[in-house]
mmCIF file of C-alpha atoms and ligand atoms in Angstrom:
data_model
loop_
_atom_site.group_PDB
_atom_site.id
_atom_site.type_symbol
_atom_site.label_atom_id
_atom_site.label_comp_id
_atom_site.label_asym_id
_atom_site.label_seq_id
_atom_site.Cartn_x
_atom_site.Cartn_y
_atom_site.Cartn_z
ATOM 1 C CA MET A 1 0.092 -0.072 0.001
ATOM 2 C CA LYS A 2 0.935 3.609 -0.169
ATOM 3 C CA ALA A 3 1.561 5.524 3.129
ATOM 4 C CA ALA A 4 2.925 8.862 4.317
ATOM 5 C CA PHE A 5 5.398 7.761 7.072
ATOM 6 C CA PHE A 6 8.659 9.055 8.463
ATOM 7 C CA LYS A 7 12.004 7.208 9.071
ATOM 8 C CA GLU A 8 13.794 10.007 11.237
ATOM 9 C CA HIS A 9 12.365 12.822 13.364
ATOM 10 C CA GLY A 10 12.176 16.350 12.355
ATOM 11 C CA GLY A 11 9.565 18.738 10.428
ATOM 12 C CA ALA A 12 7.242 18.105 7.662
ATOM 13 C CA ASP A 13 10.128 17.419 5.107
ATOM 14 C CA LYS A 14 10.669 14.151 6.965
ATOM 15 C CA ILE A 15 7.281 12.777 5.705
ATOM 16 C CA ILE A 16 7.861 10.349 2.933
ATOM 17 C CA TYR A 17 5.007 9.215 0.554
ATOM 18 C CA ALA A 18 5.837 5.913 -0.890
ATOM 19 C CA ASP A 19 5.213 2.210 -0.650
ATOM 20 C CA TYR A 20 4.891 0.626 2.824
ATOM 21 C CA ARG A 21 4.325 -2.829 4.467
ATOM 22 C CA ASP A 22 0.595 -3.833 4.182
ATOM 23 C CA PRO A 23 -0.871 -4.304 7.625
ATOM 24 C CA VAL A 24 -1.729 -8.026 8.433
ATOM 25 C CA VAL A 25 -4.816 -8.596 10.396
ATOM 26 C CA GLY A 26 -4.549 -11.049 13.249
ATOM 27 C CA PRO A 27 -7.355 -12.712 15.305
ATOM 28 C CA GLY A 28 -9.807 -10.235 16.680
ATOM 29 C CA GLU A 29 -8.482 -7.331 14.399
ATOM 30 C CA ALA A 30 -10.127 -5.364 11.563
ATOM 31 C CA LEU A 31 -8.614 -3.899 8.331
ATOM 32 C CA VAL A 32 -9.992 -0.572 7.389
ATOM 33 C CA ARG A 33 -9.660 1.098 3.945
ATOM 34 C CA VAL A 34 -8.972 4.724 4.919
ATOM 35 C CA LYS A 35 -11.218 7.400 3.285
ATOM 36 C CA ALA A 36 -10.260 10.165 5.561
ATOM 37 C CA CYS A 37 -7.782 10.805 8.359
ATOM 38 C CA ALA A 38 -7.446 14.002 10.504
ATOM 39 C CA LEU A 39 -4.232 15.469 11.642
ATOM 40 C CA ASN A 40 -3.748 16.214 15.327
ATOM 41 C CA HIS A 41 -1.049 17.904 17.333
ATOM 42 C CA VAL A 42 0.073 14.625 18.846
ATOM 43 C CA ASP A 43 1.248 13.537 15.222
ATOM 44 C CA MET A 44 3.592 16.714 15.377
ATOM 45 C CA LEU A 45 5.016 15.418 18.495
ATOM 46 C CA LEU A 46 5.585 11.853 17.256
ATOM 47 C CA LEU A 47 7.005 13.223 14.089
ATOM 48 C CA ASP A 48 9.578 15.804 15.797
ATOM 49 C CA GLY A 49 10.698 13.415 18.437
ATOM 50 C CA ARG A 50 9.069 15.001 21.515
ATOM 51 C CA PHE A 51 6.871 11.851 21.845
ATOM 52 C CA PRO A 52 8.628 9.181 20.040
ATOM 53 C CA PRO A 53 6.724 6.311 18.571
ATOM 54 C CA PRO A 54 6.875 3.513 21.256
ATOM 55 C CA GLU A 55 7.266 0.723 18.415
ATOM 56 C CA GLY A 56 10.184 2.816 16.818
ATOM 57 C CA LEU A 57 10.699 3.963 13.298
ATOM 58 C CA PRO A 58 9.596 3.987 10.518
ATOM 59 C CA HIS A 59 6.173 5.042 11.662
ATOM 60 C CA VAL A 60 2.702 6.023 10.178
ATOM 61 C CA ASN A 61 0.831 8.924 12.023
ATOM 62 C CA GLY A 62 -2.959 9.387 11.983
ATOM 63 C CA CYS A 63 -5.286 8.586 14.890
ATOM 64 C CA GLU A 64 -8.569 9.826 13.555
ATOM 65 C CA VAL A 65 -9.857 7.511 10.854
ATOM 66 C CA THR A 66 -13.071 6.818 8.812
ATOM 67 C CA GLY A 67 -13.351 4.368 5.994
ATOM 68 C CA THR A 68 -14.753 1.109 4.916
ATOM 69 C CA LEU A 69 -14.225 -2.314 6.254
ATOM 70 C CA GLU A 70 -11.861 -4.294 4.180
ATOM 71 C CA ALA A 71 -11.313 -7.543 5.951
ATOM 72 C CA THR A 72 -11.611 -9.153 9.538
ATOM 73 C CA GLY A 73 -9.276 -11.528 11.492
ATOM 74 C CA ALA A 74 -10.365 -14.671 12.971
ATOM 75 C CA GLY A 75 -13.015 -14.676 15.581
ATOM 76 C CA VAL A 76 -14.623 -11.367 14.478
ATOM 77 C CA THR A 77 -18.287 -10.953 14.273
ATOM 78 C CA GLY A 78 -20.624 -8.215 13.679
ATOM 79 C CA LEU A 79 -18.780 -6.334 10.958
ATOM 80 C CA ARG A 80 -19.279 -6.710 7.166
ATOM 81 C CA ALA A 81 -16.985 -6.010 4.315
ATOM 82 C CA GLY A 82 -17.540 -2.591 2.643
ATOM 83 C CA GLN A 83 -19.487 -1.055 5.510
ATOM 84 C CA ARG A 84 -18.584 2.613 6.474
ATOM 85 C CA VAL A 85 -16.674 2.822 9.691
ATOM 86 C CA ILE A 86 -15.034 4.909 12.342
ATOM 87 C CA ILE A 87 -12.244 3.805 14.421
ATOM 88 C CA PHE A 88 -12.283 4.560 18.157
ATOM 89 C CA PRO A 89 -8.556 5.475 18.638
ATOM 90 C CA GLY A 90 -7.675 4.325 22.099
ATOM 91 C CA PHE A 91 -6.487 0.812 23.140
ATOM 92 C CA ALA A 92 -6.917 -0.739 26.600
ATOM 93 C CA CYS A 93 -6.026 -4.287 27.816
ATOM 94 C CA GLY A 94 -9.419 -4.684 29.626
ATOM 95 C CA ARG A 95 -7.621 -6.582 32.466
ATOM 96 C CA CYS A 96 -5.562 -4.130 34.511
ATOM 97 C CA GLU A 97 -6.851 -2.414 37.714
ATOM 98 C CA TYR A 98 -7.944 0.753 35.820
ATOM 99 C CA CYS A 99 -9.692 -1.224 33.046
ATOM 100 C CA LEU A 100 -11.568 -3.188 35.678
ATOM 101 C CA ARG A 101 -12.617 -0.041 37.290
ATOM 102 C CA GLY A 102 -14.187 1.210 33.908
ATOM 103 C CA GLU A 103 -11.555 3.768 33.381
ATOM 104 C CA ARG A 104 -9.903 2.478 30.242
ATOM 105 C CA THR A 105 -8.260 5.736 29.370
ATOM 106 C CA VAL A 106 -5.868 5.242 32.039
ATOM 107 C CA CYS A 107 -5.087 1.528 31.353
ATOM 108 C CA VAL A 108 -1.551 0.778 32.292
ATOM 109 C CA ARG A 109 -0.939 -0.692 28.848
ATOM 110 C CA TYR A 110 -2.929 2.102 27.098
ATOM 111 C CA GLY A 111 -2.082 3.122 23.549
ATOM 112 C CA TYR A 112 -3.380 5.233 20.517
ATOM 113 C CA LEU A 113 -3.989 4.508 17.032
ATOM 114 C CA GLY A 114 -1.174 6.227 15.047
ATOM 115 C CA ALA A 115 0.950 6.360 18.024
ATOM 116 C CA HIS A 116 1.411 3.148 19.619
ATOM 117 C CA ARG A 117 0.609 1.430 16.300
ATOM 118 C CA ASP A 118 0.845 2.567 12.800
ATOM 119 C CA GLY A 119 -2.157 5.051 11.822
ATOM 120 C CA GLY A 120 -4.143 6.342 9.080
ATOM 121 C CA TYR A 121 -1.740 8.300 6.959
ATOM 122 C CA ALA A 122 -2.180 5.355 4.756
ATOM 123 C CA GLU A 123 -4.315 3.349 2.360
ATOM 124 C CA LEU A 124 -5.025 0.832 4.942
ATOM 125 C CA VAL A 125 -4.885 0.628 8.776
ATOM 126 C CA LYS A 126 -5.683 -2.108 11.153
ATOM 127 C CA ALA A 127 -7.141 -1.984 14.615
ATOM 128 C CA PRO A 128 -8.801 -4.051 17.199
ATOM 129 C CA ALA A 129 -12.352 -5.014 15.926
ATOM 130 C CA ALA A 130 -13.876 -3.808 19.133
ATOM 131 C CA ASN A 131 -12.475 -0.429 18.290
ATOM 132 C CA VAL A 132 -14.403 -0.275 14.870
ATOM 133 C CA LEU A 133 -17.733 1.157 14.829
ATOM 134 C CA PRO A 134 -20.363 1.816 12.276
ATOM 135 C CA LEU A 135 -20.143 5.324 10.837
ATOM 136 C CA PRO A 136 -23.708 6.760 10.490
ATOM 137 C CA ASP A 137 -24.850 7.331 6.711
ATOM 138 C CA GLU A 138 -25.665 10.841 7.685
ATOM 139 C CA ILE A 139 -22.029 11.635 8.579
ATOM 140 C CA ALA A 140 -19.580 12.071 5.614
ATOM 141 C CA PHE A 141 -16.261 10.260 5.970
ATOM 142 C CA GLU A 142 -14.596 14.016 6.184
ATOM 143 C CA ALA A 143 -16.766 15.015 9.120
ATOM 144 C CA GLY A 144 -16.326 11.835 10.919
ATOM 145 C CA ALA A 145 -12.681 11.957 10.939
ATOM 146 C CA ALA A 146 -12.831 15.010 12.994
ATOM 147 C CA VAL A 147 -14.683 13.413 15.859
ATOM 148 C CA PRO A 148 -12.932 10.471 17.402
ATOM 149 C CA LEU A 149 -10.124 12.219 18.929
ATOM 150 C CA ALA A 150 -10.652 15.981 19.097
ATOM 151 C CA MET A 151 -14.323 16.134 19.585
ATOM 152 C CA LEU A 152 -14.532 13.103 21.891
ATOM 153 C CA THR A 153 -11.683 14.385 23.975
ATOM 154 C CA ALA A 154 -13.360 17.797 24.302
ATOM 155 C CA TRP A 155 -16.753 16.082 25.168
ATOM 156 C CA HIS A 156 -15.146 13.789 27.922
ATOM 157 C CA ALA A 157 -13.269 16.936 29.301
ATOM 158 C CA LEU A 158 -16.247 19.268 29.682
ATOM 159 C CA VAL A 159 -19.292 16.901 30.376
ATOM 160 C CA ALA A 160 -17.735 14.058 32.261
ATOM 161 C CA GLN A 161 -14.653 15.681 34.052
ATOM 162 C CA ALA A 162 -15.514 19.346 34.476
ATOM 163 C CA GLU A 163 -19.257 18.494 34.926
ATOM 164 C CA LEU A 164 -20.090 21.576 33.113
ATOM 165 C CA ARG A 165 -23.624 22.935 33.724
ATOM 166 C CA ALA A 166 -25.967 25.264 32.052
ATOM 167 C CA GLY A 167 -25.350 28.936 32.922
ATOM 168 C CA GLN A 168 -21.631 28.435 33.729
ATOM 169 C CA THR A 169 -18.865 30.255 31.999
ATOM 170 C CA VAL A 170 -16.002 28.557 30.130
ATOM 171 C CA LEU A 171 -12.516 29.816 28.799
ATOM 172 C CA VAL A 172 -11.611 27.707 25.740
ATOM 173 C CA GLN A 173 -7.917 28.059 24.584
ATOM 174 C CA ALA A 174 -7.156 28.113 21.009
ATOM 175 C CA ALA A 175 -10.665 28.223 19.123
ATOM 176 C CA GLY A 176 -8.777 27.326 15.792
ATOM 177 C CA SER A 177 -7.689 24.081 16.877
ATOM 178 C CA GLY A 178 -9.654 20.873 16.506
ATOM 179 C CA VAL A 179 -10.115 20.587 20.315
ATOM 180 C CA GLY A 180 -10.889 24.188 20.920
ATOM 181 C CA SER A 181 -13.579 24.333 18.046
ATOM 182 C CA ALA A 182 -15.099 21.208 19.546
ATOM 183 C CA ALA A 183 -14.984 22.559 23.102
ATOM 184 C CA ILE A 184 -16.873 25.828 22.280
ATOM 185 C CA GLN A 185 -19.728 23.929 20.617
ATOM 186 C CA ILE A 186 -20.034 21.440 23.410
ATOM 187 C CA ALA A 187 -19.962 24.093 26.151
ATOM 188 C CA ARG A 188 -22.674 25.925 23.994
ATOM 189 C CA LEU A 189 -24.713 22.696 23.729
ATOM 190 C CA SER A 190 -24.439 22.394 27.557
ATOM 191 C CA GLY A 191 -25.941 25.755 27.970
ATOM 192 C CA ALA A 192 -22.638 27.400 29.174
ATOM 193 C CA ARG A 193 -21.298 30.668 27.951
ATOM 194 C CA VAL A 194 -17.844 30.823 26.211
ATOM 195 C CA ILE A 195 -14.912 33.145 25.801
ATOM 196 C CA THR A 196 -12.081 31.929 23.669
ATOM 197 C CA THR A 197 -8.702 32.909 22.499
ATOM 198 C CA VAL A 198 -7.251 32.987 18.927
ATOM 199 C CA GLY A 199 -3.743 33.805 17.625
ATOM 200 C CA ALA A 200 -4.832 35.903 14.538
ATOM 201 C CA ASP A 201 -7.711 38.349 13.954
ATOM 202 C CA ASP A 202 -8.857 36.289 10.859
ATOM 203 C CA LYS A 203 -9.883 33.512 13.316
ATOM 204 C CA ILE A 204 -12.226 35.781 15.203
ATOM 205 C CA GLU A 205 -15.272 35.471 13.104
ATOM 206 C CA PHE A 206 -14.784 31.805 12.941
ATOM 207 C CA ALA A 207 -14.797 31.551 16.805
ATOM 208 C CA ARG A 208 -17.812 33.524 16.905
ATOM 209 C CA SER A 209 -19.530 31.504 14.492
ATOM 210 C CA LEU A 210 -18.956 28.433 16.800
ATOM 211 C CA GLY A 211 -20.999 30.143 19.533
ATOM 212 C CA ALA A 212 -18.191 31.980 21.405
ATOM 213 C CA GLU A 213 -19.632 35.021 23.047
ATOM 214 C CA ARG A 214 -16.141 36.853 23.337
ATOM 215 C CA VAL A 215 -12.994 36.326 21.359
ATOM 216 C CA VAL A 216 -9.511 37.451 22.479
ATOM 217 C CA ASN A 217 -6.453 37.661 20.443
ATOM 218 C CA TYR A 218 -3.933 36.301 22.684
ATOM 219 C CA ARG A 219 -1.021 37.946 20.754
ATOM 220 C CA THR A 220 -2.495 41.570 21.214
ATOM 221 C CA GLN A 221 -4.722 41.240 24.333
ATOM 222 C CA ASP A 222 -4.307 39.851 27.844
ATOM 223 C CA PHE A 223 -6.750 36.929 28.030
ATOM 224 C CA VAL A 224 -6.804 37.013 31.706
ATOM 225 C CA GLU A 225 -7.763 40.640 31.965
ATOM 226 C CA GLU A 226 -10.363 39.929 29.129
ATOM 227 C CA THR A 227 -11.852 36.982 31.056
ATOM 228 C CA LYS A 228 -12.100 39.142 34.180
ATOM 229 C CA ALA A 229 -13.743 42.067 32.240
ATOM 230 C CA TRP A 230 -16.110 39.667 30.651
ATOM 231 C CA THR A 231 -17.233 38.083 33.884
ATOM 232 C CA GLY A 232 -17.324 41.273 35.971
ATOM 233 C CA LYS A 233 -14.082 40.376 37.709
ATOM 234 C CA ARG A 234 -15.387 37.043 38.868
ATOM 235 C CA GLY A 235 -13.565 34.643 36.660
ATOM 236 C CA VAL A 236 -14.826 31.413 34.609
ATOM 237 C CA ASP A 237 -16.020 28.235 36.378
ATOM 238 C CA VAL A 238 -14.102 26.125 33.683
ATOM 239 C CA VAL A 239 -10.950 26.549 31.446
ATOM 240 C CA VAL A 240 -10.256 24.136 28.784
ATOM 241 C CA GLU A 241 -6.378 24.251 28.484
ATOM 242 C CA HIS A 242 -4.173 22.418 25.892
ATOM 243 C CA ILE A 243 -1.210 24.630 25.360
ATOM 244 C CA GLY A 244 1.023 24.327 28.403
ATOM 245 C CA GLY A 245 3.632 26.734 29.602
ATOM 246 C CA ASP A 246 2.749 30.309 29.974
ATOM 247 C CA THR A 247 -0.710 29.703 28.755
ATOM 248 C CA PHE A 248 -1.273 27.050 31.399
ATOM 249 C CA GLU A 249 0.259 29.212 34.250
ATOM 250 C CA ARG A 250 -1.857 32.201 33.471
ATOM 251 C CA SER A 251 -5.126 30.145 32.826
ATOM 252 C CA VAL A 252 -5.355 29.685 36.510
ATOM 253 C CA TYR A 253 -5.676 33.227 37.100
ATOM 254 C CA ALA A 254 -8.855 33.341 34.869
ATOM 255 C CA LEU A 255 -10.745 30.962 37.070
ATOM 256 C CA THR A 256 -13.314 31.805 39.728
ATOM 257 C CA ARG A 257 -13.415 30.167 43.193
ATOM 258 C CA LEU A 258 -14.049 26.406 43.103
ATOM 259 C CA GLY A 259 -13.089 26.612 39.383
ATOM 260 C CA LYS A 260 -11.834 23.836 37.321
ATOM 261 C CA LEU A 261 -8.930 23.703 34.851
ATOM 262 C CA VAL A 262 -9.107 20.655 32.565
ATOM 263 C CA THR A 263 -5.852 20.118 30.935
ATOM 264 C CA ILE A 264 -5.979 17.960 27.818
ATOM 265 C CA GLY A 265 -2.728 18.541 25.876
ATOM 266 C CA SER A 266 0.504 20.294 25.901
ATOM 267 C CA HIS A 267 0.863 21.642 22.267
ATOM 268 C CA ASP A 268 3.599 24.273 22.971
ATOM 269 C CA THR A 269 5.341 22.374 25.921
ATOM 270 C CA HIS A 270 4.932 19.648 28.422
ATOM 271 C CA TRP A 271 5.617 21.985 31.321
ATOM 272 C CA GLY A 272 3.639 24.471 33.168
ATOM 273 C CA ARG A 273 4.089 26.245 36.401
ATOM 274 C CA LEU A 274 1.289 26.538 38.980
ATOM 275 C CA ASP A 275 0.722 29.464 41.367
ATOM 276 C CA LEU A 276 -0.292 27.208 44.335
ATOM 277 C CA ARG A 277 -1.568 29.928 46.428
ATOM 278 C CA HIS A 278 -4.360 30.358 43.926
ATOM 279 C CA VAL A 279 -5.007 26.663 43.759
ATOM 280 C CA TYR A 280 -5.456 26.114 47.561
ATOM 281 C CA SER A 281 -7.014 29.525 48.656
ATOM 282 C CA LYS A 282 -9.620 29.390 45.906
ATOM 283 C CA ASN A 283 -10.073 25.753 46.107
ATOM 284 C CA LEU A 284 -9.325 25.231 42.473
ATOM 285 C CA ARG A 285 -9.192 21.744 40.838
ATOM 286 C CA ILE A 286 -6.680 20.924 38.011
ATOM 287 C CA ILE A 287 -8.051 17.835 36.124
ATOM 288 C CA GLY A 288 -6.070 15.890 33.813
ATOM 289 C CA THR A 289 -8.025 14.002 31.037
ATOM 290 C CA ASN A 290 -7.414 12.148 27.769
ATOM 291 C CA LEU A 291 -9.893 10.753 25.114
ATOM 292 C CA GLY A 292 -13.183 9.322 26.457
ATOM 293 C CA SER A 293 -15.102 6.133 26.215
ATOM 294 C CA ILE A 294 -16.834 4.308 23.029
ATOM 295 C CA VAL A 295 -20.196 5.057 24.594
ATOM 296 C CA GLU A 296 -19.195 8.839 24.605
ATOM 297 C CA LEU A 297 -18.076 8.656 21.174
ATOM 298 C CA GLN A 298 -21.461 7.132 20.144
ATOM 299 C CA THR A 299 -23.230 10.057 22.030
ATOM 300 C CA VAL A 300 -21.033 12.568 19.983
ATOM 301 C CA LEU A 301 -21.939 10.933 16.864
ATOM 302 C CA ASP A 302 -25.575 10.999 17.694
ATOM 303 C CA HIS A 303 -25.258 14.770 18.242
ATOM 304 C CA VAL A 304 -23.492 15.149 14.886
ATOM 305 C CA VAL A 305 -26.239 13.156 13.239
ATOM 306 C CA GLN A 306 -28.990 15.485 14.794
ATOM 307 C CA GLY A 307 -27.063 18.581 13.715
ATOM 308 C CA ARG A 308 -26.258 19.736 17.432
ATOM 309 C CA LEU A 309 -22.565 19.335 16.929
ATOM 310 C CA ARG A 310 -20.717 20.268 13.691
ATOM 311 C CA PRO A 311 -17.187 18.758 12.996
ATOM 312 C CA ILE A 312 -15.185 21.637 11.533
ATOM 313 C CA VAL A 313 -13.053 20.701 8.587
ATOM 314 C CA ASP A 314 -10.573 23.344 7.659
ATOM 315 C CA ARG A 315 -8.981 21.840 4.561
ATOM 316 C CA THR A 316 -8.354 18.350 2.917
ATOM 317 C CA PHE A 317 -5.155 17.287 1.201
ATOM 318 C CA ALA A 318 -4.662 14.041 -0.718
ATOM 319 C CA LEU A 319 -2.645 11.496 1.070
ATOM 320 C CA ALA A 320 0.232 12.036 -1.301
ATOM 321 C CA ASP A 321 0.163 15.687 -0.181
ATOM 322 C CA ALA A 322 0.576 14.837 3.471
ATOM 323 C CA ARG A 323 3.838 16.758 3.704
ATOM 324 C CA ALA A 324 1.970 19.872 2.864
ATOM 325 C CA ALA A 325 -0.749 19.113 5.324
ATOM 326 C CA VAL A 326 1.597 18.637 7.957
ATOM 327 C CA GLN A 327 3.310 21.956 7.377
ATOM 328 C CA HIS A 328 -0.180 23.739 7.278
ATOM 329 C CA VAL A 329 -0.911 22.390 10.852
ATOM 330 C CA LEU A 330 2.673 23.391 12.059
ATOM 331 C CA ASP A 331 2.095 26.965 10.496
ATOM 332 C CA ARG A 332 -1.099 27.031 12.680
ATOM 333 C CA LYS A 333 -3.060 28.167 9.688
ATOM 334 C CA ASN A 334 -5.966 25.917 10.332
ATOM 335 C CA LYS A 335 -9.345 26.801 11.381
ATOM 336 C CA GLY A 336 -10.605 23.244 12.640
ATOM 337 C CA LYS A 337 -9.386 20.097 11.260
ATOM 338 C CA VAL A 338 -7.121 19.210 8.485
ATOM 339 C CA LEU A 339 -7.723 15.904 6.768
ATOM 340 C CA LEU A 340 -5.946 13.596 4.259
ATOM 341 C CA LEU A 341 -8.160 11.742 1.913
ATOM 342 C CA SER A 342 -7.254 8.511 0.327
HETATM 343 ZN ZN1 ZN B 1 -5.941 -1.937 31.250
#
């Protein structure tokens, strides 16, 4: 098959589009012919070596995949060749203490499609059959590929972890990102009000169209001051943070008492300082979260079918142009998700 893979770490120029070993399905696995695969920031960490692929190089990125079922391994039932599918990207052992507690995203052997195994920047990809779900006919392959990581992670963070309620206020960092554009919509669906940040004025209208009430250009405005002004000095109930560093540190100052900061990524840096005085004196909660469950993915898909959530696709590239697609994301030009189409 053809794939866009890398043999050494670096920038977009390390992506090679060429022949690659065909995935071979084992018992309990499914082979999917990729139609659309979304890019994510974790792809960039895998590529540049900040998060080296656990299985080593060469490696194929791509954790958000829709396509059609090509074949199944021994013992797989309930799937038929040719059907439209979406892949739930998290792998769990099902046997460790945390899996048995029902917390599969913190499985001690947890892994991601496109990270711990080769992913969807390819014509074919394999996954455990239990991770392969029907993609509803109402959802295009392109829209579906924006759901399984970005939208699901934002859903789990706001609904399950932060327990967001109607009438609360939320600061969503980086409206232009896949997670940000999803989080704004999910917060609005929950009845909350949203302030968000962008890095360029040409993303302000985009953020408003998703439902953000106030949009701050963090390059020219102070998002803490703007948040305080927007909430009458009170601060917000919830911050969705996925940047790290200074953004993480300062996000804490945007919270009101008993506020919650959900951290779901570290796009700039894995490190962030914490002003502990604010955390204990205001009884703040700093909540780490990743992905969500298959049941939550089905809930999100239902909302997409009903038109209550809209996967935001910025731009599509042919698989052969994966290098240009990666550069587009590295340049932060995207408003929503960037996809590769096979
Ligand atoms: Zn486990």
